[in-house]
PDB file of C-alpha atoms in Angstrom:
ATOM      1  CA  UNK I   1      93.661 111.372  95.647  1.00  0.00           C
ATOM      2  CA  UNK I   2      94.248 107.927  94.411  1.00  0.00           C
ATOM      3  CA  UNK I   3      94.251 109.059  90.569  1.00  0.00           C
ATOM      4  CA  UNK I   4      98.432 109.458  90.502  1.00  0.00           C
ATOM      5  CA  UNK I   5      98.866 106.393  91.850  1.00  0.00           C
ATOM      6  CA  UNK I   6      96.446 104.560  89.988  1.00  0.00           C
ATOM      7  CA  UNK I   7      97.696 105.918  86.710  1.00  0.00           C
ATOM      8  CA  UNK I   8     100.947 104.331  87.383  1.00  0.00           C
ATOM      9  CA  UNK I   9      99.863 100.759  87.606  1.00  0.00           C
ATOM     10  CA  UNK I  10     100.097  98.467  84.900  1.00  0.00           C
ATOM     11  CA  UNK I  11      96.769  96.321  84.634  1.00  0.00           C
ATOM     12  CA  UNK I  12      96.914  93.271  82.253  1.00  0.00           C
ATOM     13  CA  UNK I  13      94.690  93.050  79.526  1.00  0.00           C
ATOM     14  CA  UNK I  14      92.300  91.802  82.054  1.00  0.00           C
ATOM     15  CA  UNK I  15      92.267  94.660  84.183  1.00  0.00           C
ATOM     16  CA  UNK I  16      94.254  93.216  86.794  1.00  0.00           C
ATOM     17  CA  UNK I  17      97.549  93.060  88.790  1.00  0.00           C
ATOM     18  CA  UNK I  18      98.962  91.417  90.785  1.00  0.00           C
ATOM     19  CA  UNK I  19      99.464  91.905  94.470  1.00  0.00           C
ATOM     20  CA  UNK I  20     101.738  90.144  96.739  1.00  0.00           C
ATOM     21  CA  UNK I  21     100.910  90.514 100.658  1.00  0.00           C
ATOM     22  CA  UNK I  22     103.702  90.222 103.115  1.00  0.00           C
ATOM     23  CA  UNK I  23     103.474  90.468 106.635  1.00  0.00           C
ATOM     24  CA  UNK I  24     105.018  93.778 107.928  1.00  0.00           C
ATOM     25  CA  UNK I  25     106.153  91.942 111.252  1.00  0.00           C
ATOM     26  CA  UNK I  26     107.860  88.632 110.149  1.00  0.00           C
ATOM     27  CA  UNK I  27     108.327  89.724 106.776  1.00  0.00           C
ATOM     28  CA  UNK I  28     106.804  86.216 105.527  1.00  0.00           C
ATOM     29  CA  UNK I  29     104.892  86.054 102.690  1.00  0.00           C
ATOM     30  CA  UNK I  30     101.336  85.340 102.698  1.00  0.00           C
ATOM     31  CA  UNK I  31      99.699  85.323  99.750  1.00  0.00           C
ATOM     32  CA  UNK I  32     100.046  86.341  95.851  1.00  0.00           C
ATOM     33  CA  UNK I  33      96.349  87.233  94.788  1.00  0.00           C
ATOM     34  CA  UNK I  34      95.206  90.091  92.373  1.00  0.00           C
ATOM     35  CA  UNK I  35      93.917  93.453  92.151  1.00  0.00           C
ATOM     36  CA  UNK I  36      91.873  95.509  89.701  1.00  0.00           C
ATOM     37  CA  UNK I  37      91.452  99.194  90.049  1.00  0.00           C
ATOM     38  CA  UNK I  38      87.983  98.939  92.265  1.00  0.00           C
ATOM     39  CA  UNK I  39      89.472  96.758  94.430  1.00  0.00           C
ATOM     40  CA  UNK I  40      92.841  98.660  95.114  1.00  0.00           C
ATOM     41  CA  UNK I  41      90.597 102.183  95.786  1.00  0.00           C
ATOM     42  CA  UNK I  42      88.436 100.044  97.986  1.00  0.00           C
ATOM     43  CA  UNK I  43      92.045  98.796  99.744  1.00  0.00           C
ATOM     44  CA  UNK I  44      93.443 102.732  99.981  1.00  0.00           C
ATOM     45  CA  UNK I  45      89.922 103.962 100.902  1.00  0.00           C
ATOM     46  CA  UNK I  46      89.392 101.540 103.716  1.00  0.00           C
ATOM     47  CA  UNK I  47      92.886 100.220 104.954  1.00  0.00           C
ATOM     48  CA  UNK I  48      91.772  97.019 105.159  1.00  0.00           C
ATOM     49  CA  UNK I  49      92.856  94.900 101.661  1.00  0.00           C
ATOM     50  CA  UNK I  50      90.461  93.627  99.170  1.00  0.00           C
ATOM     51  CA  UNK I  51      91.042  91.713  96.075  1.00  0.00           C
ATOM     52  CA  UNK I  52      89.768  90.747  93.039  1.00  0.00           C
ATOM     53  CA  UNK I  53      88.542  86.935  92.919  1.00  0.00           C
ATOM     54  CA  UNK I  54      88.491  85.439  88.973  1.00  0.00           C
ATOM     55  CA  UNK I  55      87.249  82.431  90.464  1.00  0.00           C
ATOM     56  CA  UNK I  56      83.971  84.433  91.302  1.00  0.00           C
ATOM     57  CA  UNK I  57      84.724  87.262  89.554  1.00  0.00           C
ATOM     58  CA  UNK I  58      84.018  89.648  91.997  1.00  0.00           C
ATOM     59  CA  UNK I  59      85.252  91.805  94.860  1.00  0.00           C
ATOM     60  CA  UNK I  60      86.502  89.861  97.412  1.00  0.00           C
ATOM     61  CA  UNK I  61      87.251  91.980 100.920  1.00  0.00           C
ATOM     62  CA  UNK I  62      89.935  89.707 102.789  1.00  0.00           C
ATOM     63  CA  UNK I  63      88.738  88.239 105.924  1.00  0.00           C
ATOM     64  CA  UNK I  64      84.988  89.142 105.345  1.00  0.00           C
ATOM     65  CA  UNK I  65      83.780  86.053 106.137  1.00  0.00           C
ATOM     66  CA  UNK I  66      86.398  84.358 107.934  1.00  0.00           C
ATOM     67  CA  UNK I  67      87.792  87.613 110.034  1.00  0.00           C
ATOM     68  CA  UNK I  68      91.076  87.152 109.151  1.00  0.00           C
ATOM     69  CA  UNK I  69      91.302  90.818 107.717  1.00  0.00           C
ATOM     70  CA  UNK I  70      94.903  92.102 106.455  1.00  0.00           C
ATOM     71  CA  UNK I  71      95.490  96.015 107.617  1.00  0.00           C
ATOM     72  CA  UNK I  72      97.324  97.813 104.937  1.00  0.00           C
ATOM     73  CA  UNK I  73     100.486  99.503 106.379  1.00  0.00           C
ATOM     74  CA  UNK I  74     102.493 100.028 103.110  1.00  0.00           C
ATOM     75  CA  UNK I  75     101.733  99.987  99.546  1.00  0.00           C
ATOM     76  CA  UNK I  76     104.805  99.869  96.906  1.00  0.00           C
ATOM     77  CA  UNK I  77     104.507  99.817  93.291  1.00  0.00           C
ATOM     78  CA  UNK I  78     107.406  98.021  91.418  1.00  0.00           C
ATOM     79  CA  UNK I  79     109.906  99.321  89.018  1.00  0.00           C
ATOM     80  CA  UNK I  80     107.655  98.850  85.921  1.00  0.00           C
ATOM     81  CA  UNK I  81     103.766  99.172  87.509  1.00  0.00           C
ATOM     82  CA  UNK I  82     102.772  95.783  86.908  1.00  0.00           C
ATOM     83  CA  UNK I  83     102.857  94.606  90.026  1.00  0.00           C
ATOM     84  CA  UNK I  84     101.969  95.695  94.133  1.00  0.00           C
ATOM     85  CA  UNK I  85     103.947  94.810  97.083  1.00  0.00           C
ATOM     86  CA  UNK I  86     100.983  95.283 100.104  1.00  0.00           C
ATOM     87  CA  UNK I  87     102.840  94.950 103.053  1.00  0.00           C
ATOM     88  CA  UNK I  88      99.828  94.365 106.142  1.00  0.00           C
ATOM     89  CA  UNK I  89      99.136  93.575 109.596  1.00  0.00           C
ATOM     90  CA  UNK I  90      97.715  89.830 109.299  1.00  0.00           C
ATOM     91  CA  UNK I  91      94.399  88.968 111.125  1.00  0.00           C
ATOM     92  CA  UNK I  92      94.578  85.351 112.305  1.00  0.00           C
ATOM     93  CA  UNK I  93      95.586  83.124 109.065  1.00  0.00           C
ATOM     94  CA  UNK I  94      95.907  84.141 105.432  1.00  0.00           C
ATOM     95  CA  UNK I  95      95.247  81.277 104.070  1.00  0.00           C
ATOM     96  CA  UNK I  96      92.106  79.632 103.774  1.00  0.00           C
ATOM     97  CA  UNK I  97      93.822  75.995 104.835  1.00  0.00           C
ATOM     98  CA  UNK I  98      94.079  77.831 108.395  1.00  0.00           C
ATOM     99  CA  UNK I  99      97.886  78.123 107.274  1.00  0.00           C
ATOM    100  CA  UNK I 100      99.722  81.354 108.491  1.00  0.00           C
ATOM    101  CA  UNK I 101     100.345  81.607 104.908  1.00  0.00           C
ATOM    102  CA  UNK I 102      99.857  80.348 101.811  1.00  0.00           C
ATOM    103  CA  UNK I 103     103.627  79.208 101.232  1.00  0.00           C
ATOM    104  CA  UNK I 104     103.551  76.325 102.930  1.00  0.00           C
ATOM    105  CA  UNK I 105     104.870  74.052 100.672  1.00  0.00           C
ATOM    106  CA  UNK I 106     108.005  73.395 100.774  1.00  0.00           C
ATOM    107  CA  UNK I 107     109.749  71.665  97.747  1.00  0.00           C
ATOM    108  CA  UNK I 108     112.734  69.477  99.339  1.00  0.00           C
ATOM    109  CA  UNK I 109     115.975  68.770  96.869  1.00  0.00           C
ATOM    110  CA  UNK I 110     114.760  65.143  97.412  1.00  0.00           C
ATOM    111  CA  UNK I 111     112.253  65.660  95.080  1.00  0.00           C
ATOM    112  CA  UNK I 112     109.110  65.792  97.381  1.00  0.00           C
ATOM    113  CA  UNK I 113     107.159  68.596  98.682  1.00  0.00           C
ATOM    114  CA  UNK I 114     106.346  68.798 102.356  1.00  0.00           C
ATOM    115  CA  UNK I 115     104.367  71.071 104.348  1.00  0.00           C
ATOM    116  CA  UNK I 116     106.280  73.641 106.529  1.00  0.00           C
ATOM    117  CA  UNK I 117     105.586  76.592 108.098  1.00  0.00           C
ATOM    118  CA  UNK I 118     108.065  78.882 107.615  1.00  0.00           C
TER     119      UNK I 118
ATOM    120  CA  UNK U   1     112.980  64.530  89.566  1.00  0.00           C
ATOM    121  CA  UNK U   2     111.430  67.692  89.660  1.00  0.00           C
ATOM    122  CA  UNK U   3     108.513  65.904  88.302  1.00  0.00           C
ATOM    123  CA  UNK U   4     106.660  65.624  91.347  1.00  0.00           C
ATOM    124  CA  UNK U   5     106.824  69.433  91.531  1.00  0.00           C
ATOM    125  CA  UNK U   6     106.234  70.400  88.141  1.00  0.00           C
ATOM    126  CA  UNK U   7     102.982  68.415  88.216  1.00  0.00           C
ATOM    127  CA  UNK U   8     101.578  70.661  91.841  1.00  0.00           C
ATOM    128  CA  UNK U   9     102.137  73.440  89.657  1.00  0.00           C
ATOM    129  CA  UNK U  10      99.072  75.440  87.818  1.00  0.00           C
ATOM    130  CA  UNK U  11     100.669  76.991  85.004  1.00  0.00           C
ATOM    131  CA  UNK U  12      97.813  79.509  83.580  1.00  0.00           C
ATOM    132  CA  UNK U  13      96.732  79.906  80.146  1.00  0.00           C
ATOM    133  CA  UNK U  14     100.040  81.011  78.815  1.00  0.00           C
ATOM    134  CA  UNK U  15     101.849  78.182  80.728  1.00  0.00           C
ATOM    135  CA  UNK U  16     103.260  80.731  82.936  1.00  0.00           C
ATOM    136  CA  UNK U  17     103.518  80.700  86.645  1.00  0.00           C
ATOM    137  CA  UNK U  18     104.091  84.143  88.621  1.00  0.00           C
ATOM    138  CA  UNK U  19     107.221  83.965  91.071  1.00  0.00           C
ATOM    139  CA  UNK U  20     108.032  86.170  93.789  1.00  0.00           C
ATOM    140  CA  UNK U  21     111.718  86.134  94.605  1.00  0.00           C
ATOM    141  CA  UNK U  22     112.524  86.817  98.374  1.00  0.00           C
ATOM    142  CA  UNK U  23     115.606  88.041  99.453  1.00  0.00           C
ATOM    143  CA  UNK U  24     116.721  85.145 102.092  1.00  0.00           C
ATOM    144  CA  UNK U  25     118.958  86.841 104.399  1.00  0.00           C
ATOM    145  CA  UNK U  26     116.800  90.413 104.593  1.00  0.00           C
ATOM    146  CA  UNK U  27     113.578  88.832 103.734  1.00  0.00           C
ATOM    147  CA  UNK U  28     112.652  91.664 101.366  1.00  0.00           C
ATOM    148  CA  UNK U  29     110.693  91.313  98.185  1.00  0.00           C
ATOM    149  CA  UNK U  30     113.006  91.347  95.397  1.00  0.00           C
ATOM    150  CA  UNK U  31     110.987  91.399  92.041  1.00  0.00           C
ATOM    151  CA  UNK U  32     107.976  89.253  90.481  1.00  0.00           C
ATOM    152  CA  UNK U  33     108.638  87.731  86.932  1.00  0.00           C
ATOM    153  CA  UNK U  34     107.182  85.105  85.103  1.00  0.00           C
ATOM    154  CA  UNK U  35     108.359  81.356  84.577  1.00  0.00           C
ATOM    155  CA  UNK U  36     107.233  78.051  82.206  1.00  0.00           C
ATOM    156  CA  UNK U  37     108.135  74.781  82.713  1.00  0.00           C
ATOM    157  CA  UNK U  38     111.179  75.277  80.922  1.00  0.00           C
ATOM    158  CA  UNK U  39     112.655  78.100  83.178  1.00  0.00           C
ATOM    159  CA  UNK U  40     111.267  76.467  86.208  1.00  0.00           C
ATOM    160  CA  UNK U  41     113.185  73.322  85.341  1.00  0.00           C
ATOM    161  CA  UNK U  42     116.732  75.200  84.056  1.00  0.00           C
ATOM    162  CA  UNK U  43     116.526  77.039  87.610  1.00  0.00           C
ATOM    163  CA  UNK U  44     115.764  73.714  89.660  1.00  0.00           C
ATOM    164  CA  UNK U  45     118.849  72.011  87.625  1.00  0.00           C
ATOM    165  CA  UNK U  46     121.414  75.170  88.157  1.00  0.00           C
ATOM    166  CA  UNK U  47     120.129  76.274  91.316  1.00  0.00           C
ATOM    167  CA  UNK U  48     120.332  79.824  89.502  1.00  0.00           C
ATOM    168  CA  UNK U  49     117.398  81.542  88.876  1.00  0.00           C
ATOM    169  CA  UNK U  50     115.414  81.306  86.173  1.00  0.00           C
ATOM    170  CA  UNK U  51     112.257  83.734  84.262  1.00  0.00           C
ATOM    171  CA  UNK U  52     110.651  83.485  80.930  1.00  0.00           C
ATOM    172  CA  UNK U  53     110.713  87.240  79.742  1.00  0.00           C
ATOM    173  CA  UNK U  54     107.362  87.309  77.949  1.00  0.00           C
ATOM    174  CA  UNK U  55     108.548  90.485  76.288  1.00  0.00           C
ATOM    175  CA  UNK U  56     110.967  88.974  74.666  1.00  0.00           C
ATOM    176  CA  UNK U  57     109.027  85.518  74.568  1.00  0.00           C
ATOM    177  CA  UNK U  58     112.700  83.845  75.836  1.00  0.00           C
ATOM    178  CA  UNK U  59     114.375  82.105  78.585  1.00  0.00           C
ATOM    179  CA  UNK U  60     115.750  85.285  80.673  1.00  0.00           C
ATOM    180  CA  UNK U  61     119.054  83.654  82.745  1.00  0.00           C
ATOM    181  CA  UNK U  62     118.540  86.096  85.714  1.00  0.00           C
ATOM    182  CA  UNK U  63     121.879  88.107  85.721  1.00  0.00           C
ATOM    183  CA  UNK U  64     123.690  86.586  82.706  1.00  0.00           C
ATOM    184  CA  UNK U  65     124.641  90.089  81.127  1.00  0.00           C
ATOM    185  CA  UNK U  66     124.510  91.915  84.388  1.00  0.00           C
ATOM    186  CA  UNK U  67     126.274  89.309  86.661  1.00  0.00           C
ATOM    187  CA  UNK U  68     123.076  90.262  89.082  1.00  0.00           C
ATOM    188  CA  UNK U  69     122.303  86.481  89.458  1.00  0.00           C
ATOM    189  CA  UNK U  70     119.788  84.786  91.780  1.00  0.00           C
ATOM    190  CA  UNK U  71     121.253  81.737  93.868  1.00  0.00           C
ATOM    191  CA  UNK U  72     118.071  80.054  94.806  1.00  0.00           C
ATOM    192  CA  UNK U  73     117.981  78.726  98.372  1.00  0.00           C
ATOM    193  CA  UNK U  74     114.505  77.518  98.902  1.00  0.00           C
ATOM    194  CA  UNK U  75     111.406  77.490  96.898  1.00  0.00           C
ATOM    195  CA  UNK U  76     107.682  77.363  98.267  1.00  0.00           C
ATOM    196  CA  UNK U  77     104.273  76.639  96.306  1.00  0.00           C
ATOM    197  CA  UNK U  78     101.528  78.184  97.407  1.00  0.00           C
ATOM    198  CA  UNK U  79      98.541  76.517  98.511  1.00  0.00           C
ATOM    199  CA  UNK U  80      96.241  76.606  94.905  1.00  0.00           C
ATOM    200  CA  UNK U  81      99.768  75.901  92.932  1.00  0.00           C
ATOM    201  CA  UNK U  82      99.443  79.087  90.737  1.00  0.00           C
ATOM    202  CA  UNK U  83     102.196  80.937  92.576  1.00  0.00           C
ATOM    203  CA  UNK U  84     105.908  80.138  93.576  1.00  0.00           C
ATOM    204  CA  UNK U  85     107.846  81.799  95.931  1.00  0.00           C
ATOM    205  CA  UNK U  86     111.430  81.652  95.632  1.00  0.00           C
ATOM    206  CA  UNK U  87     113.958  82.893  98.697  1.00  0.00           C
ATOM    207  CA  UNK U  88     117.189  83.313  96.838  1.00  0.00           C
ATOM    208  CA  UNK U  89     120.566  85.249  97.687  1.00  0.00           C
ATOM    209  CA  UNK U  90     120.875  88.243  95.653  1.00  0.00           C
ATOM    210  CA  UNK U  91     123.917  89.205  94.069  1.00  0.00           C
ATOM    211  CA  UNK U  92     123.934  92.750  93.639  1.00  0.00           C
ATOM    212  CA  UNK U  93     120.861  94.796  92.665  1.00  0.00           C
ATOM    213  CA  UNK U  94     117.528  92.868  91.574  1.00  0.00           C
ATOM    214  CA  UNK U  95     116.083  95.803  89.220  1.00  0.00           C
ATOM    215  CA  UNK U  96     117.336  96.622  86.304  1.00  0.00           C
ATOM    216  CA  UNK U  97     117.331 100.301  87.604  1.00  0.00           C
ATOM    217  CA  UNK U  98     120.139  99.742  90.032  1.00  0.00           C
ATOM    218  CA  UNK U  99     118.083  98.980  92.822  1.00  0.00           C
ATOM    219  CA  UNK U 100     118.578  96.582  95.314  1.00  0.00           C
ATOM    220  CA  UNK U 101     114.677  96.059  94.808  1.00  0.00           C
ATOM    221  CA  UNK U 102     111.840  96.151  91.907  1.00  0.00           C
ATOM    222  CA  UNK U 103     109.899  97.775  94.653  1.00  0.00           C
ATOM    223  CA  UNK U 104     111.211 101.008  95.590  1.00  0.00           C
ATOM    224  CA  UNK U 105     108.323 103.337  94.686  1.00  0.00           C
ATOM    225  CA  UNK U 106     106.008 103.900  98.227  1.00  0.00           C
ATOM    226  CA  UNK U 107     102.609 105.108  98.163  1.00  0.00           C
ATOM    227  CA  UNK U 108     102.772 107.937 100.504  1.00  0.00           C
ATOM    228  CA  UNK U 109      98.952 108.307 102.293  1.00  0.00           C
ATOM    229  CA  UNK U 110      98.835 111.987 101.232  1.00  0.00           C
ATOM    230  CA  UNK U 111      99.015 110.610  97.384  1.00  0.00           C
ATOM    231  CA  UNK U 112     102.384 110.746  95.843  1.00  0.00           C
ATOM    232  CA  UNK U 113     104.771 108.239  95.127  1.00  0.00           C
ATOM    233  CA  UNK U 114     108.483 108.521  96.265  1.00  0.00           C
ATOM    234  CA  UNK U 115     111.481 106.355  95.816  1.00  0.00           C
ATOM    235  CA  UNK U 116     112.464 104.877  98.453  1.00  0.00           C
ATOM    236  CA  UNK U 117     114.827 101.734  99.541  1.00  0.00           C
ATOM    237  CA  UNK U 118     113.148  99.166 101.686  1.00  0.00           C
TER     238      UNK U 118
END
């Protein structure tokens, strides 16, 4: 039942997308990570959102170790495929800092970059 | 002076950086596109935003032929560097379709995919 949908995204050369999470109660942004296609049925088949980590190149279920799982409550596809809006239920912190989320770096017109949560 | 921020960011391979524009006043997600240092520079100077198209392998002056321009109010980094997040105020529609947003299409649970404004 995933096939329609997965047939309309737009994986790079590499087999990935990417997927921006933003939280469906504050509507802040928590992370940019990506996605390939084993890791987006694994997100539709369980609710719960996993990636795809190039660092370790392998499937990386949010929260696994740390708990702080993201709940999938929407999924939107942009206008052209090649990218995913997951919009989720946050568990604890997104980022691995211990931030909220993972924009929390805020560049000032001064020049400098300070750390804010939004 | 935006050397201090140019040197947080990771641009990848291609010397891109993803950004995800943020509508400031609704806090929707507008669109993802791609910027260089060059783009990310020309927005920081105009306070318009900025994209390198890598279609058309070009500075792409969000909103120049469309008068759809983004007036950028804030901009994050995320944690790792390797993704910017910029809150802007939207003039008119972000997609090129007409839409307000690149991410209209919802994944409905039972499998389709319907259009849908935020």
């Amino acid at each position: 039942m995933y096939e329609y949908l997965i047939s309309q995204v737009k994986f790079n050369e590499q087999g990935l997308v990417p997927a921006v999470a933003q939280c469906c109660e504050s509507q802040e942004i928590l992370m940019m990570a990506w996605m390939n296609e084993e890791s987006l049925r694994q997100t539709l088949l369980n609710g719960e959102v996993c990636y795809w980590s190039r660092s370790r190149q392998s499937l990386w279920r949010k929260g696994e170790t740390s708990g702080h799982t993201q709940s999938l409550k929407e999924l939107r596809l942009d206008c052209d495929g090649d990218t995913i809006l997951l919009r989720v239920s946050q568990k604890g912190s997104a980022c691995h800092t211990g931030a909220r989320t993972c924009f929390f770096r805020l560049y000032d017109e001064g020049g400098d970059i300070f750390v804010s949560e939004s």
